[in-house]
Coordinates of C-alpha atoms and ligand atoms in Angstrom, one line a residue:
Chain A
M24 CA 29.8 0.6 9.9
A25 CA 27.8 -2.2 8.3
W26 CA 26.8 -1.7 4.7
T27 CA 23.1 -2.2 3.8
Y28 CA 22.2 -4.9 1.3
E29 CA 21.8 -2.4 -1.3
Q30 CA 25.1 -0.8 -0.7
Q31 CA 26.7 -4.2 -0.8
V32 CA 25.3 -4.8 -4.2
R33 CA 26.5 -1.3 -5.4
L34 CA 30.0 -2.1 -3.9
Q35 CA 30.2 -5.1 -5.9
K36 CA 29.4 -3.4 -9.1
E37 CA 32.1 -0.7 -8.1
F38 CA 34.7 -3.4 -7.5
D39 CA 33.9 -5.1 -10.6
I40 CA 34.5 -2.0 -12.7
L41 CA 37.6 -1.1 -10.7
S42 CA 39.3 -4.4 -11.0
Q43 CA 39.2 -3.9 -14.7
Y44 CA 40.5 -0.3 -14.9
F45 CA 42.5 0.4 -11.7
P46 CA 43.8 -3.1 -10.7
N47 CA 46.4 -1.4 -8.4
L48 CA 43.7 -0.1 -6.0
N49 CA 42.7 -2.1 -2.9
L50 CA 39.9 -2.0 -0.3
V51 CA 41.6 -1.1 3.0
K52 CA 40.4 -0.2 6.4
V53 CA 41.5 3.3 7.8
G54 CA 40.2 3.5 11.3
T55 CA 36.7 2.8 11.1
N56 CA 36.5 3.9 7.3
D57 CA 36.4 1.5 4.4
C58 CA 38.7 3.1 1.8
I59 CA 40.1 2.5 -1.6
E60 CA 43.7 3.0 -1.7
G61 CA 46.5 2.4 -3.9
Y62 CA 49.1 3.8 -6.4
M63 CA 48.6 5.8 -9.6
Y64 CA 51.2 6.6 -12.2
T65 CA 51.0 9.8 -14.2
N66 CA 51.8 10.0 -17.9
D67 CA 55.4 10.8 -17.2
R68 CA 55.6 7.9 -14.8
S69 CA 55.6 9.9 -11.5
L70 CA 54.2 7.9 -8.6
Y71 CA 51.4 8.9 -6.3
K72 CA 49.4 7.1 -3.7
I73 CA 45.8 8.1 -3.3
R74 CA 43.1 7.1 -0.8
L75 CA 39.2 7.4 -1.6
Y76 CA 37.1 7.2 1.6
I77 CA 33.8 5.4 1.0
P78 CA 31.0 7.5 2.2
T79 CA 28.8 5.7 4.7
D80 CA 25.8 6.9 2.8
M81 CA 27.2 5.8 -0.5
P82 CA 26.1 6.4 -3.2
Y83 CA 24.5 9.7 -2.1
S84 CA 27.7 11.8 -1.2
V85 CA 31.0 12.6 -2.9
P86 CA 33.7 10.5 -1.7
E87 CA 36.6 12.3 -0.2
V88 CA 39.9 11.7 -1.8
V89 CA 43.4 12.5 -0.4
I90 CA 47.1 12.1 -1.7
T91 CA 49.0 10.0 0.7
Y92 CA 52.2 9.7 -1.2
P93 CA 54.5 11.7 -1.6
N94 CA 54.1 13.1 1.9
P95 CA 54.1 16.1 1.8
V96 CA 52.9 16.7 -1.7
K97 CA 54.7 19.8 -2.8
D98 CA 53.8 22.5 -5.3
F99 CA 55.9 24.4 -8.0
Y100 CA 57.5 26.3 -5.2
G101 CA 58.1 23.5 -2.9
K102 CA 55.3 24.5 -0.7
D103 CA 53.1 21.7 1.1
L104 CA 49.8 21.5 -0.6
N105 CA 48.2 21.1 3.0
S106 CA 49.2 24.9 3.4
Y107 CA 46.7 26.0 0.9
G108 CA 43.7 25.0 2.9
A109 CA 40.7 25.2 0.6
S110 CA 41.9 26.6 -2.7
A111 CA 39.7 27.0 -6.0
T112 CA 42.7 27.6 -8.1
M113 CA 44.4 24.6 -6.9
H114 CA 41.3 22.5 -6.7
L115 CA 42.0 21.7 -3.2
L116 CA 39.4 21.1 -0.3
G117 CA 41.7 21.5 2.6
S118 CA 43.1 18.5 4.5
K119 CA 41.9 15.2 5.9
D120 CA 44.0 13.0 8.3
G121 CA 46.9 15.1 7.5
Y122 CA 46.8 14.8 3.8
P123 CA 45.7 17.2 1.0
K124 CA 42.1 16.5 0.0
I125 CA 41.4 17.1 -3.6
C126 CA 38.3 18.3 -5.5
T127 CA 36.7 15.8 -7.8
Y128 CA 32.9 16.5 -7.9
K129 CA 31.1 19.4 -6.5
A130 CA 28.5 18.3 -4.0
E131 CA 25.6 20.0 -5.8
R132 CA 26.7 18.3 -9.1
W133 CA 27.0 15.0 -7.5
N134 CA 24.6 12.2 -8.6
S135 CA 24.4 8.7 -7.5
N136 CA 25.2 7.4 -11.0
V137 CA 28.8 8.7 -10.5
T138 CA 30.9 5.5 -9.9
F139 CA 34.2 5.5 -8.0
Y140 CA 35.7 4.7 -11.3
K141 CA 34.6 8.1 -12.6
V142 CA 35.9 9.7 -9.4
L143 CA 39.2 8.1 -9.9
I144 CA 39.4 9.3 -13.5
K145 CA 39.0 12.8 -12.0
V146 CA 41.8 12.0 -9.5
R147 CA 44.1 11.0 -12.6
L148 CA 43.3 14.3 -14.3
W149 CA 43.8 16.1 -11.1
L150 CA 47.4 14.4 -11.0
E151 CA 48.2 15.4 -14.3
A152 CA 47.2 19.0 -13.7
L153 CA 49.5 19.0 -10.6
E154 CA 52.3 17.8 -12.7
G155 CA 51.7 20.5 -15.3
H156 CA 51.7 23.1 -12.4
I157 CA 55.0 21.6 -11.0
R158 CA 56.5 21.7 -14.5
T159 CA 55.4 25.2 -15.5
G160 CA 54.4 27.2 -12.4
Q161 CA 51.0 27.7 -13.9
Q162 CA 48.1 27.4 -11.5
M163 CA 46.2 24.1 -11.7
D164 CA 43.2 26.0 -13.0
Y165 CA 45.1 26.5 -16.2
F166 CA 45.1 22.7 -16.7
L167 CA 41.6 21.8 -15.2
Q168 CA 38.5 23.4 -15.9
H169 CA 36.6 23.5 -12.8
Q170 CA 35.4 20.2 -11.7
I171 CA 31.8 19.8 -12.4
Chain B
M24 CA -33.7 31.4 13.3
V25 CA -32.2 28.1 12.4
N26 CA -29.1 26.9 14.2
F27 CA -26.9 24.0 12.9
I28 CA -25.0 21.5 14.6
F29 CA -22.6 19.5 12.6
V30 CA -21.9 15.9 13.7
L31 CA -19.6 13.3 12.4
E32 CA -21.8 10.4 11.0
N33 CA -19.3 7.9 12.4
D34 CA -19.4 9.2 15.9
I35 CA -23.0 8.2 16.2
R36 CA -22.3 4.9 14.3
Q37 CA -19.7 4.2 16.8
L38 CA -21.9 4.8 19.9
Y39 CA -24.5 2.6 18.4
N40 CA -21.9 -0.2 17.7
D41 CA -20.6 0.1 21.1
K42 CA -24.2 0.1 22.6
L43 CA -23.4 3.2 24.6
Y44 CA -26.9 4.0 25.8
K45 CA -26.1 6.7 28.3
P46 CA -25.4 10.4 28.1
I47 CA -21.9 11.3 27.2
K48 CA -20.1 14.6 27.4
G49 CA -18.9 15.7 24.0
Y50 CA -16.7 18.5 22.5
A51 CA -18.2 21.4 20.7
Y52 CA -17.1 24.6 19.2
G53 CA -19.7 27.4 18.4
M54 CA -18.9 29.9 15.6
D55 CA -20.6 32.9 14.2
N56 CA -22.4 33.9 17.4
N57 CA -22.9 30.2 18.2
T58 CA -25.3 29.8 15.3
V59 CA -23.1 27.1 13.8
I60 CA -21.7 24.5 16.2
H61 CA -19.5 21.5 15.4
A62 CA -19.9 18.7 18.0
F63 CA -17.7 15.5 18.4
V64 CA -17.9 12.6 20.7
K65 CA -14.2 12.4 20.8
K66 CA -12.0 15.5 21.2
P67 CA -11.0 16.1 17.4
I68 CA -7.4 16.3 16.4
T69 CA -8.1 19.4 14.6
P70 CA -10.7 21.4 16.7
P71 CA -12.5 24.1 14.6
S72 CA -11.9 27.7 15.8
G73 CA -14.7 29.0 18.1
N74 CA -16.1 29.1 21.6
I75 CA -16.0 25.8 23.6
I76 CA -19.6 24.9 24.2
N77 CA -20.9 22.0 26.6
V78 CA -22.8 19.3 24.8
T79 CA -24.1 15.9 25.8
F80 CA -24.6 13.1 23.2
H81 CA -27.2 10.6 24.2
L82 CA -28.2 7.5 22.4
C83 CA -31.3 6.1 23.8
D84 CA -34.2 3.6 22.7
I85 CA -37.0 5.0 20.5
N86 CA -39.4 5.0 23.3
E87 CA -37.3 7.1 25.6
F88 CA -36.4 9.4 22.5
R89 CA -40.2 10.2 21.9
N90 CA -40.8 10.9 25.7
N91 CA -37.5 12.7 26.3
E92 CA -38.4 16.0 27.9
S93 CA -35.6 16.5 30.4
L94 CA -34.0 19.6 29.2
Y95 CA -30.7 20.6 30.6
D96 CA -30.2 24.3 31.5
G97 CA -27.8 25.9 29.1
E98 CA -26.4 22.7 27.9
I99 CA -27.0 21.4 24.4
K100 CA -28.3 17.9 24.3
L101 CA -28.1 15.7 21.2
V102 CA -30.4 12.7 21.5
F103 CA -30.3 9.8 18.9
A104 CA -32.4 6.7 18.6
I105 CA -32.9 4.0 16.0
D106 CA -36.7 3.6 15.2
E107 CA -38.5 0.4 14.4
D108 CA -37.7 0.5 10.8
G109 CA -34.0 1.0 11.3
Y110 CA -33.9 4.8 10.7
L111 CA -31.8 7.1 13.0
K112 CA -33.9 9.7 14.7
H113 CA -32.2 12.6 16.0
T114 CA -33.0 15.9 17.8
A115 CA -30.9 18.7 19.6
Y116 CA -32.2 21.4 22.1
S117 CA -31.1 23.4 24.8
R118 CA -32.6 25.8 27.4
Q119 CA -31.0 29.0 28.2
A120 CA -32.6 31.5 30.7
G121 CA -35.8 29.6 30.4
E122 CA -35.9 29.9 26.7
A123 CA -35.7 26.6 24.6
N124 CA -33.6 26.6 21.5
S125 CA -33.7 23.8 18.9
F126 CA -31.0 22.9 16.4
E127 CA -30.9 21.1 13.2
I128 CA -28.3 18.3 13.3
K129 CA -26.3 17.9 10.0
F130 CA -24.2 14.9 9.6
I131 CA -20.9 14.8 8.1
P132 CA -20.9 11.6 6.2
E133 CA -18.5 8.9 5.7
Q134 CA -15.3 9.6 3.4
S135 CA -16.9 7.7 0.4
E136 CA -20.0 9.9 0.7
L137 CA -17.9 13.0 1.3
Y138 CA -16.3 12.7 -2.1
S139 CA -19.4 11.2 -4.0
R140 CA -19.3 14.2 -6.3
S141 CA -16.1 13.0 -7.9
K142 CA -17.8 9.6 -8.4
G143 CA -17.6 8.5 -12.0
L144 CA -14.6 10.8 -12.5
L145 CA -12.4 9.2 -10.0
E146 CA -12.8 5.8 -8.3
T147 CA -13.1 7.3 -4.9
S148 CA -13.5 3.8 -3.4
V149 CA -10.0 2.9 -4.8
L150 CA -8.4 6.2 -3.8
K151 CA -9.7 5.8 -0.3
N152 CA -7.6 2.9 0.2
K153 CA -4.5 4.1 -1.3
T154 CA -1.5 5.4 0.5
V155 CA 0.7 8.2 -0.8
G156 CA 4.1 8.9 0.7
I157 CA 5.1 12.6 0.4
V158 CA 8.7 13.7 1.2
G159 CA 9.1 17.5 1.5
I160 CA 6.0 19.2 3.0
G161 CA 7.0 22.6 1.6
S162 CA 5.6 24.9 -1.0
G163 CA 5.6 21.9 -3.4
G164 CA 4.5 19.0 -1.1
S165 CA 1.9 20.8 1.0
P166 CA -0.4 21.7 -1.9
I167 CA 0.0 18.3 -3.4
A168 CA -1.1 16.6 -0.1
I169 CA -4.2 18.9 0.1
E170 CA -5.2 18.3 -3.6
L171 CA -4.9 14.6 -3.1
A172 CA -7.0 14.7 0.0
K173 CA -9.6 16.5 -1.9
A174 CA -9.5 13.9 -4.6
G175 CA -10.3 11.3 -2.0
V176 CA -7.0 9.7 -1.3
G177 CA -7.5 8.2 2.1
R178 CA -3.9 7.5 3.6
F179 CA -0.8 9.8 3.8
V180 CA 2.7 9.3 5.0
L181 CA 4.2 12.8 5.4
I182 CA 8.0 13.4 5.8
D183 CA 9.7 16.5 6.6
F184 CA 11.8 17.8 9.4
D185 CA 11.1 21.7 8.8
R186 CA 9.0 23.9 10.9
L187 CA 6.8 26.5 9.2
E188 CA 8.6 30.0 9.1
L189 CA 7.4 33.2 8.3
S190 CA 9.4 33.2 5.0
N191 CA 7.3 30.1 3.9
V192 CA 3.8 31.4 4.6
A193 CA 3.5 33.1 1.2
R194 CA 3.9 29.8 -0.7
H195 CA 2.8 27.3 1.7
V196 CA -0.7 25.9 2.4
C197 CA -0.4 26.8 6.0
G198 CA -0.8 30.2 7.4
I199 CA 0.3 32.5 10.3
N200 CA -1.5 30.4 12.8
D201 CA 0.8 27.4 12.1
L202 CA 4.0 29.3 12.5
G203 CA 6.7 27.3 14.4
R204 CA 5.0 24.0 13.9
Y205 CA 6.4 21.1 12.1
K206 CA 5.2 21.3 8.5
T207 CA 4.1 17.5 8.7
F208 CA 1.8 18.3 11.7
A209 CA 0.3 21.5 10.2
V210 CA -0.4 19.8 6.9
R211 CA -1.9 16.7 8.5
D212 CA -4.4 19.0 10.2
Y213 CA -5.1 20.7 6.8
I214 CA -5.7 17.1 5.3
L215 CA -8.1 16.2 8.1
Q216 CA -10.0 19.4 7.5
K217 CA -10.7 18.2 4.0
N218 CA -11.1 14.5 5.0
P219 CA -11.7 13.9 8.7
Y220 CA -11.4 10.2 8.0
A221 CA -8.0 10.2 6.4
E222 CA -5.2 8.3 8.0
V223 CA -2.0 10.3 8.2
S224 CA 1.2 9.3 9.8
T225 CA 4.1 11.8 10.0
Y226 CA 7.8 11.6 10.4
E227 CA 9.9 14.8 11.5
I228 CA 13.1 13.5 10.1
D229 CA 15.8 14.5 7.5
V230 CA 15.6 11.9 4.9
N231 CA 19.2 12.3 4.2
E232 CA 20.1 11.5 7.8
H233 CA 17.5 8.9 8.7
R234 CA 17.3 6.7 5.7
E235 CA 16.5 3.5 7.4
I236 CA 13.3 5.2 9.0
C237 CA 12.3 6.8 5.7
S238 CA 12.8 3.5 3.9
D239 CA 10.6 1.7 6.4
A240 CA 7.9 4.4 6.3
L241 CA 7.6 4.4 2.5
S242 CA 8.1 0.5 2.1
K243 CA 4.1 -0.2 1.8
V244 CA 2.9 3.2 0.1
D245 CA 1.3 3.1 -3.3
L246 CA 3.2 6.3 -4.6
I247 CA 5.9 8.3 -3.6
I248 CA 5.9 12.1 -4.2
A249 CA 9.4 13.5 -4.0
A250 CA 8.9 17.1 -3.3
S251 CA 12.1 17.5 -1.3
D252 CA 14.4 20.3 -2.2
N253 CA 17.7 18.6 -2.8
D254 CA 19.1 16.1 -5.2
K255 CA 20.6 13.9 -2.5
S256 CA 17.4 12.9 -1.2
R257 CA 15.9 12.5 -4.6
F258 CA 18.5 10.0 -5.7
F259 CA 17.5 8.0 -2.4
L260 CA 14.0 8.1 -3.1
N261 CA 14.6 7.1 -6.5
D262 CA 16.3 4.0 -5.2
L263 CA 13.6 3.4 -2.8
A264 CA 10.9 3.5 -5.7
L265 CA 13.0 0.9 -7.5
K266 CA 13.6 -1.3 -4.4
Y267 CA 9.8 -1.3 -3.5
N268 CA 8.7 -1.3 -7.2
T269 CA 6.6 1.8 -6.3
P270 CA 5.8 4.5 -8.7
A271 CA 7.3 7.9 -8.0
I272 CA 6.8 11.5 -9.0
F273 CA 9.5 13.9 -8.8
G274 CA 9.0 17.7 -9.4
R275 CA 10.8 21.0 -8.8
A276 CA 10.8 24.6 -9.6
I277 CA 13.9 26.4 -10.7
T278 CA 15.3 29.9 -9.8
R279 CA 12.5 32.6 -9.3
A280 CA 10.0 29.7 -10.5
I281 CA 10.7 30.8 -14.1
G282 CA 9.8 27.2 -14.7
G283 CA 10.3 23.6 -13.6
D284 CA 10.2 20.1 -14.4
V285 CA 8.4 16.7 -13.4
L286 CA 9.6 13.2 -13.9
R287 CA 7.4 10.2 -13.3
V288 CA 9.3 6.9 -12.5
R289 CA 7.5 3.8 -13.2
P290 CA 10.1 1.2 -12.1
R291 CA 11.4 -1.0 -14.8
L292 CA 8.9 0.4 -17.3
G293 CA 10.7 3.7 -17.9
P294 CA 13.7 5.7 -17.0
C295 CA 14.4 6.5 -13.3
Y296 CA 15.8 9.7 -11.8
N297 CA 19.1 8.6 -12.3
C298 CA 18.8 7.8 -16.0
L299 CA 17.4 11.3 -16.6
Y300 CA 20.4 12.7 -14.7
S301 CA 22.9 10.9 -16.6
Q302 CA 21.5 12.1 -19.9
D303 CA 21.8 15.5 -18.8
L304 CA 18.3 16.7 -19.7
R305 CA 17.7 18.9 -16.7
N306 CA 18.5 22.4 -16.3
T307 CA 21.2 22.4 -13.7
E308 CA 20.1 25.6 -12.4
E309 CA 19.7 25.6 -8.6
E310 CA 16.4 25.1 -7.0
I311 CA 14.6 27.8 -5.3
S312 CA 14.1 26.3 -1.9
Q313 CA 17.7 25.0 -1.6
K314 CA 18.9 28.5 -2.4
E315 CA 16.7 29.9 0.2
R316 CA 18.2 27.6 2.8
Q317 CA 21.8 28.4 1.8
A318 CA 21.0 32.1 1.8
K319 CA 19.6 31.9 5.2
K320 CA 22.8 30.4 6.5
F321 CA 24.7 33.6 5.6
L322 CA 21.9 36.2 6.5
P323 CA 21.1 37.1 10.1
D324 CA 17.9 35.6 11.6
Y325 CA 16.5 39.1 11.6
T326 CA 16.6 39.6 7.9
S327 CA 13.3 40.6 6.8
E328 CA 11.4 38.4 4.4
E329 CA 11.5 41.1 1.8
S330 CA 15.4 41.1 1.7
L331 CA 15.5 37.5 1.9
N332 CA 13.3 37.1 -1.1
A333 CA 15.6 39.6 -2.9
V334 CA 18.6 37.4 -2.3
V335 CA 17.1 34.0 -3.1
Q336 CA 14.4 35.4 -5.6
V337 CA 11.9 32.8 -4.7
G338 CA 9.0 32.4 -7.0
L339 CA 5.3 33.1 -6.5
A340 CA 2.9 30.5 -5.3
S341 CA 1.2 30.9 -8.5
D342 CA 4.3 30.0 -10.5
I343 CA 4.8 26.8 -8.3
A344 CA 1.0 25.9 -8.6
P345 CA 1.1 24.5 -12.1
I346 CA 3.9 22.3 -11.3
T347 CA 2.4 20.8 -8.2
N348 CA -1.0 20.6 -10.0
F349 CA 0.5 18.5 -12.8
M350 CA 2.2 16.2 -10.2
V351 CA -1.3 15.6 -8.7
K352 CA -2.7 14.8 -12.0
L353 CA 0.1 12.3 -12.7
A354 CA -0.4 11.1 -9.2
L355 CA -4.2 10.2 -9.7
V356 CA -3.5 8.8 -13.1
E357 CA -0.9 6.3 -11.3
L358 CA -3.3 5.6 -8.4
S359 CA -6.2 5.0 -10.6
R360 CA -4.3 3.0 -13.3
G361 CA -6.2 -0.1 -14.4
T362 CA -9.5 0.8 -12.5
N363 CA -11.1 2.2 -15.6
S364 CA -11.9 5.4 -14.1
G365 CA -13.2 8.6 -15.7
I366 CA -9.6 9.8 -16.1
S367 CA -8.4 6.6 -17.7
S368 CA -8.0 8.6 -21.2
L369 CA -5.3 10.6 -19.5
E370 CA -3.2 7.5 -19.5
E371 CA -3.1 7.7 -23.2
D372 CA -1.9 11.4 -23.2
L373 CA 0.4 11.3 -20.4
V374 CA 2.7 8.7 -21.9
A375 CA 5.9 10.8 -21.6
D376 CA 7.7 10.3 -18.3
F377 CA 9.5 13.8 -18.3
Y378 CA 7.7 17.1 -18.5
I379 CA 8.9 20.8 -18.7
W380 CA 7.0 23.9 -18.0
A381 CA 8.0 27.6 -18.3
N382 CA 6.3 30.4 -16.5
R383 CA 8.3 33.3 -18.2
R384 CA 10.7 33.8 -21.1
E385 CA 13.8 34.1 -19.0
Y386 CA 17.1 32.5 -18.8
V387 CA 16.8 29.0 -20.2
Y388 CA 13.4 29.8 -21.8
E389 CA 14.7 33.1 -23.1
D390 CA 14.5 32.0 -26.8
W391 CA 11.0 30.6 -26.6
S392 CA 8.5 32.3 -28.8
K393 CA 5.9 34.6 -27.4
L394 CA 2.7 33.0 -26.3
E395 CA 0.5 35.3 -28.3
Y396 CA -1.6 33.3 -30.8
N397 CA 0.8 30.6 -31.4
F398 CA -0.1 27.2 -30.7
N399 CA 2.6 25.1 -32.5
K400 CA 5.7 26.7 -31.3
P401 CA 7.2 26.1 -27.8
S402 CA 6.0 28.8 -25.4
I403 CA 5.3 29.6 -21.9
L404 CA 2.6 28.2 -19.7
R405 CA 2.2 24.9 -21.5
W406 CA 3.4 21.4 -20.5
Y407 CA 5.8 19.5 -22.9
G408 CA 6.4 15.9 -22.7
A409 CA 9.9 14.7 -23.5
K410 CA 10.8 11.3 -24.4
V411 CA 13.4 10.1 -22.0
M412 CA 15.0 6.5 -22.5
K413 CA 16.1 4.2 -19.8
D414 CA 19.8 4.3 -19.5
P415 CA 21.0 0.7 -19.9
D416 CA 24.3 1.6 -17.8
C417 CA 22.2 3.4 -15.1
M418 CA 23.7 2.4 -11.7
S419 CA 20.3 2.5 -10.0
C420 CA 17.9 0.8 -12.5
G421 CA 20.3 -0.8 -14.9
I422 CA 21.0 -4.6 -14.7
Ligands
ZN507 ZN1 17.9 4.5 -14.3

């Protein structure tokens, strides 16, 4: 997949922002997909690895985001998040490449002004909500308003 | 009784330019008991309804014209010649069952003449050479295309992958006779009915899937009309408008057409579609046609139009018309900008880039005051211009 000139310009803008706020994330190739991948720490220093698939029609689609570490990601009950499939209360969209896919933006609320940075902020919030769920057993909904 | 034969002036001009001094078989269609006939040298893209009739066009020299007495049985012959003073002479006749009939030839003039009544108001000579790209040829895009053709716009690029379905007919320009056809082809034919000299190119593609083709198709247009039914395509069209520095007009109706909004994008001079979105000024209520599309996915194909409408609650054509009509006005202002036309004063009125319209006091417009005799409070059935600033951090038009 070759990026168009406009997409290259946009990617440069995206990476400029990311290098400032998420310097741990890198551009990697997963199969034929260009992805942004790297580690994120939650507030209580739990470590997660996330992967954001850059959509080939960027910036017109919501990027898919999965949690690749820990593997499997477990819930309060020790259950693999993959087993939820798509779940509104857990803010999950099923699995991709064997990893749980998390909900950041709804497709109908997506606009091309949303940067990867904003998506990744949502990912950080999602991870905090997961931690809250693991701590208390409350559904993730309790910690997250439905992502818009 | 006088019978009429309508002929394209350009057809005869072409014969003369090509020096085709010989009888040529034409194409003709008789209506109303063959008292009205439309005749063409070349087969028209959009033939009129009616019976097929045999006709012959014959361009001859003026002496032959004056002495021409060879009548063809049953066949209509149209004879033309240029006289000594350069005037076009013409006559048409036929003989059926020994009886001679004569017809009066009426010429359909060139485009500029066709729209001469708008002269002074619109710079028809300017509009004739303008190209408008319309993406989405549905209940929004189809009336806009036709209105622009009526105003004298001469060139169109139509993009839509949808075919005309029964449930569209109530809100679309096209009718039952066009069922199953690509909307682009059907609307092209309607444009040609208003202006047979219009140049219309069509693309039966999904903008979201064939961005490169769409980008090429719109690279040389003078104005983009974004009448598609989803935001994804609009963000892309916004980027194209910015890339090509081409003005664009975005419009939509919201649920049950209780109202709608229109955005004009003049690249770099004002906000873009993305700027508007980031400022959260639009009602996020879903759009009609998108809902209809979604509902259709879940409803069986044999669902009647009635029950489909009950589910998706589409609006009436008369509720969509004010929105498309306003888009046409904005389009004409953009296309005529700087030409000192009769509508130039509108440039001073239409300074806002974003406009809101309400059809009924429902939902987001619930609190609006009743129209009654008020003219200084927000009420239905009036346009409101809103000042929208350019977002300096906009990912599309910011630096
Ligand atoms: Zn902008």
